[in-house]
Amino acid sequence: MAYNTSIDVSLLRGLEPAMSQEEQVKVCELLTSGDPSKLASAAFVLHQIGDLLSKGILQSARSIEQTNMVDQSFRRTYKPNKLGCNNREERVRQEKAANDAERKLRSTGLPLPVRMPRRVCIKPFDPDGTPRSRKIVNPRTWTGKPAKPSLTFIDDQWDGTLGEAFTRIEVKKNDGPVRKLVIGENVHIVKELKESPGFDKVVNAAWGEGYQMKLSNDPVFRVVICDSINDAAKVGLHRGDVITHINDEPFEGTAEDLNYLIKALFADASFAEELSIVVNAEDCIATALQLRSLGSP
């Protein structure tokens, strides 16, 4: 590879093995710009890259998230310093206030959906409560005290609108004493739309229908997590998450269908020791994230 004369490795603090050639050029340009605010920008970039290198992560081994983090660090800008302003505490306070305001603006202007896609693996379980240790207990003949399953489910319905991507789903108990959780009898679903003016602007610019934009003309039945405990809770499955895939296969059906499928997999001696579940990979979430990317600065 030809030597790039625009790169001065003496400026890079020994971090060049963790940087692409393009990144080295950009940092050198910042550092040789004659602009103090651009020196601050270069320092921020080098700090980010140095943190990755301290973890043994070179440029070629970065994840997509880490690559995006470095790219964003190049886009960070600093306001020029005011001559004669030597009050360090005041400068720090002003910079923090500006950064906090920028983060708040971005979060409220282009919010993420209230549920994000996630794939997890948990131990197989019997929805009826048979113990997990299939090596010890035969689920067909076991008659002991039922164990509480890792997950319970409840039926729900998507109204077909984009707004569902920004609608928080909560599973709540009905009023009055509840001695035993009976799904469908003493629990109900509460939904709350979390509107955002910033996202409305993006949606209206694209199709002009806002949160009421129809992605499906007919209601779509789906299954929502009613309760999550044990290893299911530990890996981050929550009440209100929508089940979309089981063992990397799309799932469409009712809560009863899902319980039957999981029970059959649990009883199958040839089934693997892990059950994979994908939540929130829905049409409304996919469309919301696509629109958000179109509106990202």
CSV table of N, CA and C in Angstrom, one decimal, residues 28-157:
chain,number,residue,atom,x,y,z
A,28,CYS,N,-5.9,13.5,11.4
A,28,CYS,CA,-4.7,14.4,11.1
A,28,CYS,C,-5.2,15.8,10.6
A,29,GLU,N,-6.3,15.8,9.8
A,29,GLU,CA,-6.8,17.0,9.3
A,29,GLU,C,-7.4,17.9,10.4
A,30,LEU,N,-8.0,17.2,11.4
A,30,LEU,CA,-8.6,17.9,12.5
A,30,LEU,C,-7.4,18.5,13.3
A,31,LEU,N,-6.4,17.7,13.5
A,31,LEU,CA,-5.3,18.1,14.4
A,31,LEU,C,-4.5,19.2,13.8
A,32,THR,N,-4.5,19.3,12.4
A,32,THR,CA,-3.7,20.3,11.7
A,32,THR,C,-4.5,21.4,11.2
A,33,SER,N,-5.7,21.6,11.6
A,33,SER,CA,-6.6,22.6,11.1
A,33,SER,C,-6.4,24.0,11.6
A,34,GLY,N,-5.7,24.2,12.7
A,34,GLY,CA,-5.5,25.5,13.3
A,34,GLY,C,-6.7,26.0,14.1
A,35,ASP,N,-7.7,25.1,14.2
A,35,ASP,CA,-8.9,25.5,14.9
A,35,ASP,C,-9.0,24.7,16.3
A,36,PRO,N,-9.0,25.4,17.4
A,36,PRO,CA,-9.0,24.7,18.7
A,36,PRO,C,-10.2,23.8,18.9
A,37,SER,N,-11.3,24.2,18.3
A,37,SER,CA,-12.5,23.4,18.5
A,37,SER,C,-12.4,22.0,17.8
A,38,LYS,N,-11.6,22.1,16.7
A,38,LYS,CA,-11.4,20.8,15.9
A,38,LYS,C,-10.3,19.9,16.6
A,39,LEU,N,-9.4,20.6,17.4
A,39,LEU,CA,-8.5,19.8,18.2
A,39,LEU,C,-9.3,19.0,19.3
A,40,ALA,N,-10.3,19.6,19.8
A,40,ALA,CA,-11.2,19.0,20.8
A,40,ALA,C,-11.9,17.8,20.2
A,41,SER,N,-12.4,18.0,18.9
A,41,SER,CA,-13.1,16.9,18.2
A,41,SER,C,-12.1,15.8,18.0
A,42,ALA,N,-10.9,16.0,17.6
A,42,ALA,CA,-9.9,15.0,17.4
A,42,ALA,C,-9.6,14.2,18.6
A,43,ALA,N,-9.5,15.0,19.7
A,43,ALA,CA,-9.3,14.3,21.0
A,43,ALA,C,-10.4,13.4,21.4
A,44,PHE,N,-11.6,13.8,21.1
A,44,PHE,CA,-12.8,12.9,21.4
A,44,PHE,C,-12.7,11.6,20.6
A,45,VAL,N,-12.4,11.8,19.3
A,45,VAL,CA,-12.3,10.6,18.4
A,45,VAL,C,-11.2,9.6,18.9
A,46,LEU,N,-10.0,10.2,19.2
A,46,LEU,CA,-8.9,9.3,19.7
A,46,LEU,C,-9.3,8.7,21.0
A,47,HIS,N,-10.0,9.3,21.8
A,47,HIS,CA,-10.4,8.7,23.1
A,47,HIS,C,-11.3,7.5,22.8
A,48,GLN,N,-12.3,7.6,21.9
A,48,GLN,CA,-13.1,6.5,21.6
A,48,GLN,C,-12.4,5.3,21.0
A,49,ILE,N,-11.4,5.6,20.1
A,49,ILE,CA,-10.6,4.6,19.4
A,49,ILE,C,-9.7,3.9,20.4
A,50,GLY,N,-9.1,4.8,21.3
A,50,GLY,CA,-8.2,4.2,22.3
A,50,GLY,C,-9.0,3.3,23.3
A,51,ASP,N,-10.2,3.6,23.6
A,51,ASP,CA,-11.0,2.8,24.5
A,51,ASP,C,-11.2,1.4,23.8
A,52,LEU,N,-11.5,1.4,22.5
A,52,LEU,CA,-11.6,0.1,21.8
A,52,LEU,C,-10.3,-0.7,21.8
A,53,LEU,N,-9.2,0.0,21.5
A,53,LEU,CA,-7.9,-0.7,21.5
A,53,LEU,C,-7.6,-1.3,22.8
A,54,SER,N,-7.9,-0.6,23.9
A,54,SER,CA,-7.6,-1.1,25.2
A,54,SER,C,-8.3,-2.4,25.5
A,55,LYS,N,-9.4,-2.7,24.8
A,55,LYS,CA,-10.2,-3.9,24.9
A,55,LYS,C,-9.7,-4.9,23.8
A,56,GLY,N,-8.6,-4.6,23.1
A,56,GLY,CA,-8.1,-5.5,22.1
A,56,GLY,C,-8.9,-5.5,20.8
A,57,ILE,N,-9.7,-4.5,20.5
A,57,ILE,CA,-10.5,-4.4,19.3
A,57,ILE,C,-9.9,-3.5,18.3
A,58,LEU,N,-9.4,-4.1,17.2
A,58,LEU,CA,-8.9,-3.4,16.1
A,58,LEU,C,-10.0,-3.0,15.1
A,59,GLN,N,-9.6,-2.1,14.1
A,59,GLN,CA,-10.6,-1.6,13.2
A,59,GLN,C,-11.4,-2.7,12.5
A,60,SER,N,-10.6,-3.7,12.1
A,60,SER,CA,-11.2,-4.8,11.3
A,60,SER,C,-12.2,-5.7,12.1
A,61,ALA,N,-12.0,-5.6,13.4
A,61,ALA,CA,-12.8,-6.5,14.3
A,61,ALA,C,-14.0,-5.8,14.9
A,62,ARG,N,-14.2,-4.5,14.6
A,62,ARG,CA,-15.3,-3.8,15.2
A,62,ARG,C,-16.7,-4.4,14.8
A,63,SER,N,-17.6,-4.3,15.8
A,63,SER,CA,-19.0,-4.6,15.5
A,63,SER,C,-19.6,-3.5,14.8
A,64,ILE,N,-20.8,-3.7,14.2
A,64,ILE,CA,-21.5,-2.6,13.6
A,64,ILE,C,-21.8,-1.4,14.6
A,65,GLU,N,-22.1,-1.8,15.8
A,65,GLU,CA,-22.4,-0.7,16.8
A,65,GLU,C,-21.1,0.1,17.1
A,66,GLN,N,-20.0,-0.6,17.2
A,66,GLN,CA,-18.7,0.0,17.5
A,66,GLN,C,-18.3,0.9,16.3
A,67,THR,N,-18.5,0.4,15.1
A,67,THR,CA,-18.2,1.2,13.9
A,67,THR,C,-19.1,2.5,13.9
A,68,ASN,N,-20.4,2.3,14.2
A,68,ASN,CA,-21.3,3.5,14.2
A,68,ASN,C,-20.8,4.5,15.3
A,69,MET,N,-20.4,4.0,16.4
A,69,MET,CA,-19.9,4.8,17.5
A,69,MET,C,-18.7,5.7,17.1
A,70,VAL,N,-17.8,5.1,16.4
A,70,VAL,CA,-16.6,5.8,15.9
A,70,VAL,C,-17.0,6.9,14.8
A,71,ASP,N,-17.9,6.4,13.9
A,71,ASP,CA,-18.4,7.3,12.9
A,71,ASP,C,-19.1,8.6,13.5
A,72,GLN,N,-19.9,8.3,14.5
A,72,GLN,CA,-20.6,9.4,15.2
A,72,GLN,C,-19.6,10.3,15.9
A,73,SER,N,-18.5,9.8,16.4
A,73,SER,CA,-17.5,10.6,17.1
A,73,SER,C,-16.9,11.6,16.2
A,74,PHE,N,-16.8,11.3,14.9
A,74,PHE,CA,-16.2,12.2,13.9
A,74,PHE,C,-17.2,13.3,13.6
A,75,ARG,N,-18.5,13.1,13.8
A,75,ARG,CA,-19.5,14.1,13.5
A,75,ARG,C,-19.7,15.0,14.7
A,76,ARG,N,-19.2,14.7,15.8
A,76,ARG,CA,-19.3,15.5,17.0
A,76,ARG,C,-18.5,16.8,16.8
A,77,THR,N,-19.1,17.9,17.1
A,77,THR,CA,-18.5,19.2,17.0
A,77,THR,C,-18.5,20.0,18.3
A,78,TYR,N,-17.5,20.8,18.4
A,78,TYR,CA,-17.4,21.7,19.6
A,78,TYR,C,-17.5,23.1,19.2
A,79,LYS,N,-18.1,23.9,20.1
A,79,LYS,CA,-18.2,25.3,19.8
A,79,LYS,C,-16.8,26.0,20.1
A,80,PRO,N,-16.4,26.9,19.3
A,80,PRO,CA,-15.1,27.6,19.5
A,80,PRO,C,-15.0,28.2,20.9
A,81,ASN,N,-13.9,28.1,21.5
A,81,ASN,CA,-13.7,28.7,22.8
A,81,ASN,C,-13.7,30.2,22.7
A,82,LYS,N,-14.3,30.9,23.7
A,82,LYS,CA,-14.3,32.3,23.7
A,82,LYS,C,-12.9,32.8,24.3
A,83,LEU,N,-12.3,33.8,23.6
A,83,LEU,CA,-11.0,34.3,24.1
A,83,LEU,C,-11.2,35.0,25.5
A,84,GLY,N,-10.3,34.7,26.4
A,84,GLY,CA,-10.4,35.3,27.7
A,84,GLY,C,-11.3,34.6,28.7
A,85,CYS,N,-11.9,33.5,28.2
A,85,CYS,CA,-12.8,32.7,29.1
A,85,CYS,C,-12.0,31.6,29.8
A,86,ASN,N,-11.5,31.9,31.0
A,86,ASN,CA,-10.7,30.9,31.7
A,86,ASN,C,-11.4,30.2,32.8
A,87,ASN,N,-12.7,30.4,33.0
A,87,ASN,CA,-13.4,29.7,34.0
A,87,ASN,C,-13.7,28.3,33.6
A,88,ARG,N,-12.9,27.4,34.0
A,88,ARG,CA,-13.0,26.0,33.6
A,88,ARG,C,-14.3,25.4,34.0
A,89,GLU,N,-14.8,25.6,35.2
A,89,GLU,CA,-16.0,25.1,35.7
A,89,GLU,C,-17.2,25.6,34.9
A,90,GLU,N,-17.2,26.8,34.5
A,90,GLU,CA,-18.2,27.4,33.7
A,90,GLU,C,-18.3,26.8,32.3
A,91,ARG,N,-17.1,26.6,31.7
A,91,ARG,CA,-17.0,25.9,30.4
A,91,ARG,C,-17.5,24.5,30.4
A,92,VAL,N,-17.1,23.8,31.5
A,92,VAL,CA,-17.6,22.4,31.6
A,92,VAL,C,-19.1,22.4,31.8
A,93,ARG,N,-19.6,23.3,32.6
A,93,ARG,CA,-21.1,23.4,32.8
A,93,ARG,C,-21.8,23.7,31.5
A,94,GLN,N,-21.3,24.6,30.8
A,94,GLN,CA,-22.0,25.0,29.5
A,94,GLN,C,-21.9,23.8,28.5
A,95,GLU,N,-20.8,23.2,28.4
A,95,GLU,CA,-20.7,22.1,27.5
A,95,GLU,C,-21.6,20.9,27.9
A,96,LYS,N,-21.7,20.6,29.2
A,96,LYS,CA,-22.6,19.5,29.6
A,96,LYS,C,-24.0,19.9,29.3
A,97,ALA,N,-24.4,21.2,29.6
A,97,ALA,CA,-25.8,21.6,29.3
A,97,ALA,C,-26.1,21.5,27.8
A,98,ALA,N,-25.1,21.8,26.9
A,98,ALA,CA,-25.3,21.8,25.5
A,98,ALA,C,-25.4,20.3,25.1
A,99,ASN,N,-24.6,19.4,25.6
A,99,ASN,CA,-24.6,18.0,25.2
A,99,ASN,C,-25.9,17.4,25.7
A,100,ASP,N,-26.4,17.7,26.9
A,100,ASP,CA,-27.6,17.2,27.5
A,100,ASP,C,-28.8,17.6,26.6
A,101,ALA,N,-28.8,18.9,26.2
A,101,ALA,CA,-29.9,19.4,25.4
A,101,ALA,C,-29.9,18.7,24.0
A,102,GLU,N,-28.7,18.5,23.4
A,102,GLU,CA,-28.6,17.8,22.2
A,102,GLU,C,-29.2,16.4,22.3
A,103,ARG,N,-28.8,15.6,23.3
A,103,ARG,CA,-29.3,14.3,23.5
A,103,ARG,C,-30.8,14.3,23.7
A,104,LYS,N,-31.3,15.2,24.5
A,104,LYS,CA,-32.8,15.3,24.7
A,104,LYS,C,-33.5,15.6,23.4
A,105,LEU,N,-33.0,16.5,22.6
A,105,LEU,CA,-33.6,16.8,21.3
A,105,LEU,C,-33.6,15.6,20.4
A,106,ARG,N,-32.5,14.8,20.3
A,106,ARG,CA,-32.5,13.7,19.5
A,106,ARG,C,-33.4,12.6,20.0
A,107,SER,N,-33.5,12.4,21.3
A,107,SER,CA,-34.3,11.3,21.8
A,107,SER,C,-35.8,11.6,21.7
A,108,THR,N,-36.2,12.9,21.8
A,108,THR,CA,-37.6,13.3,21.7
A,108,THR,C,-38.0,13.5,20.2
A,109,GLY,N,-37.0,13.9,19.4
A,109,GLY,CA,-37.3,14.2,18.0
A,109,GLY,C,-37.4,12.9,17.2
A,110,LEU,N,-36.6,11.9,17.4
A,110,LEU,CA,-36.6,10.7,16.7
A,110,LEU,C,-36.5,9.5,17.6
A,111,PRO,N,-37.6,9.2,18.3
A,111,PRO,CA,-37.6,8.2,19.4
A,111,PRO,C,-37.5,6.8,18.8
A,112,LEU,N,-37.0,5.9,19.5
A,112,LEU,CA,-37.0,4.5,19.2
A,112,LEU,C,-38.4,4.0,19.5
A,113,PRO,N,-38.8,2.9,18.8
A,113,PRO,CA,-40.1,2.3,19.2
A,113,PRO,C,-40.0,1.8,20.7
A,114,VAL,N,-41.2,1.7,21.3
A,114,VAL,CA,-41.2,1.3,22.7
A,114,VAL,C,-40.8,-0.1,22.9
A,115,ARG,N,-40.8,-0.9,21.9
A,115,ARG,CA,-40.3,-2.3,22.0
A,115,ARG,C,-39.3,-2.5,20.9
A,116,MET,N,-38.2,-3.0,21.2
A,116,MET,CA,-37.2,-3.3,20.2
A,116,MET,C,-37.0,-4.8,19.9
A,117,PRO,N,-36.7,-5.2,18.7
A,117,PRO,CA,-36.4,-6.6,18.4
A,117,PRO,C,-35.3,-7.2,19.3
A,118,ARG,N,-35.5,-8.4,19.7
A,118,ARG,CA,-34.5,-9.0,20.6
A,118,ARG,C,-34.6,-10.5,20.5
A,119,ARG,N,-33.4,-11.2,20.4
A,119,ARG,CA,-33.4,-12.7,20.3
A,119,ARG,C,-32.7,-13.2,21.6
A,120,VAL,N,-33.3,-14.2,22.2
A,120,VAL,CA,-32.7,-14.7,23.4
A,120,VAL,C,-32.9,-16.2,23.4
A,121,CYS,N,-32.1,-16.9,24.2
A,121,CYS,CA,-32.2,-18.4,24.4
A,121,CYS,C,-32.4,-18.7,25.9
A,122,ILE,N,-33.4,-19.5,26.1
A,122,ILE,CA,-33.7,-19.9,27.5
A,122,ILE,C,-33.8,-21.5,27.6
A,123,LYS,N,-33.8,-22.0,28.8
A,123,LYS,CA,-34.0,-23.4,28.9
A,123,LYS,C,-35.4,-23.8,28.5
A,124,PRO,N,-35.6,-24.9,27.9
A,124,PRO,CA,-37.0,-25.4,27.6
A,124,PRO,C,-37.8,-25.5,28.9
A,125,PHE,N,-39.1,-25.3,28.8
A,125,PHE,CA,-39.9,-25.4,29.9
A,125,PHE,C,-41.3,-25.9,29.5
A,126,ASP,N,-42.0,-26.4,30.5
A,126,ASP,CA,-43.4,-26.9,30.2
A,126,ASP,C,-44.3,-25.9,30.7
A,127,PRO,N,-45.2,-25.3,29.8
A,127,PRO,CA,-46.2,-24.4,30.3
A,127,PRO,C,-47.1,-24.9,31.4
A,128,ASP,N,-47.2,-26.2,31.5
A,128,ASP,CA,-48.1,-26.7,32.6
A,128,ASP,C,-47.3,-26.9,33.9
A,129,GLY,N,-46.0,-26.6,33.9
A,129,GLY,CA,-45.2,-26.6,35.1
A,129,GLY,C,-44.4,-27.8,35.5
A,130,THR,N,-44.3,-28.7,34.5
A,130,THR,CA,-43.4,-29.9,34.8
A,130,THR,C,-42.0,-29.4,35.0
A,131,PRO,N,-41.2,-29.9,35.9
A,131,PRO,CA,-39.8,-29.5,36.2
A,131,PRO,C,-39.0,-29.5,34.9
A,132,ARG,N,-38.0,-28.7,34.8
A,132,ARG,CA,-37.2,-28.6,33.6
A,132,ARG,C,-36.3,-29.7,33.4
A,133,SER,N,-35.9,-30.4,34.5
A,133,SER,CA,-34.9,-31.5,34.3
A,133,SER,C,-35.5,-32.7,33.7
A,134,ARG,N,-35.5,-32.8,32.4
A,134,ARG,CA,-36.1,-33.9,31.7
A,134,ARG,C,-35.3,-35.2,31.8
A,135,LYS,N,-34.0,-35.0,32.2
A,135,LYS,CA,-33.2,-36.2,32.4
A,135,LYS,C,-33.6,-37.0,33.6
A,136,ILE,N,-34.3,-36.3,34.6
A,136,ILE,CA,-34.7,-37.0,35.8
A,136,ILE,C,-36.2,-37.3,35.8
A,137,VAL,N,-37.0,-36.4,35.2
A,137,VAL,CA,-38.4,-36.6,35.2
A,137,VAL,C,-39.0,-36.8,33.8
A,138,ASN,N,-39.9,-37.8,33.7
A,138,ASN,CA,-40.6,-38.0,32.4
A,138,ASN,C,-41.8,-37.1,32.5
A,139,PRO,N,-41.9,-36.1,31.6
A,139,PRO,CA,-43.0,-35.2,31.6
A,139,PRO,C,-44.4,-35.9,31.4
A,140,ARG,N,-44.4,-37.0,30.8
A,140,ARG,CA,-45.6,-37.7,30.5
A,140,ARG,C,-46.2,-38.4,31.7
A,141,THR,N,-45.3,-38.8,32.7
A,141,THR,CA,-45.8,-39.5,33.8
A,141,THR,C,-45.6,-38.8,35.1
A,142,TRP,N,-45.0,-37.6,35.1
A,142,TRP,CA,-44.7,-36.9,36.3
A,142,TRP,C,-46.0,-36.4,37.0
A,143,THR,N,-46.2,-36.5,38.3
A,143,THR,CA,-47.4,-36.1,39.0
A,143,THR,C,-47.2,-35.2,40.2
A,144,GLY,N,-46.0,-34.7,40.3
A,144,GLY,CA,-45.6,-33.9,41.4
A,144,GLY,C,-46.3,-32.5,41.4
A,145,LYS,N,-45.8,-31.6,42.3
A,145,LYS,CA,-46.4,-30.3,42.4
A,145,LYS,C,-45.9,-29.4,41.2
A,146,PRO,N,-46.8,-28.8,40.5
A,146,PRO,CA,-46.3,-28.0,39.3
A,146,PRO,C,-45.4,-26.8,39.7
A,147,ALA,N,-44.4,-26.6,38.8
A,147,ALA,CA,-43.5,-25.5,39.0
A,147,ALA,C,-44.0,-24.3,38.1
A,148,LYS,N,-43.8,-23.1,38.6
A,148,LYS,CA,-44.2,-22.0,37.8
A,148,LYS,C,-43.4,-21.9,36.5
A,149,PRO,N,-44.1,-21.8,35.3
A,149,PRO,CA,-43.3,-21.8,34.1
A,149,PRO,C,-42.6,-20.4,33.9
A,150,SER,N,-41.5,-20.5,33.1
A,150,SER,CA,-40.7,-19.3,32.9
A,150,SER,C,-41.5,-18.2,32.2
A,151,LEU,N,-42.4,-18.5,31.4
A,151,LEU,CA,-43.2,-17.5,30.6
A,151,LEU,C,-44.6,-17.9,30.6
A,152,THR,N,-45.5,-17.0,30.7
A,152,THR,CA,-46.9,-17.2,30.4
A,152,THR,C,-47.3,-16.2,29.4
A,153,PHE,N,-48.4,-16.5,28.7
A,153,PHE,CA,-48.7,-15.7,27.5
A,153,PHE,C,-50.2,-15.3,27.5
A,154,ILE,N,-50.5,-14.2,26.8
A,154,ILE,CA,-51.9,-13.8,26.7
A,154,ILE,C,-52.2,-13.3,25.2
A,155,ASP,N,-53.3,-13.5,24.7
A,155,ASP,CA,-53.7,-13.1,23.4
A,155,ASP,C,-53.9,-11.6,23.3
A,156,ASP,N,-53.5,-11.1,22.1
A,156,ASP,CA,-53.7,-9.6,21.9
A,156,ASP,C,-54.0,-9.4,20.4
A,157,GLN,N,-54.3,-8.2,20.1
A,157,GLN,CA,-54.6,-7.9,18.7
A,157,GLN,C,-54.0,-6.6,18.3
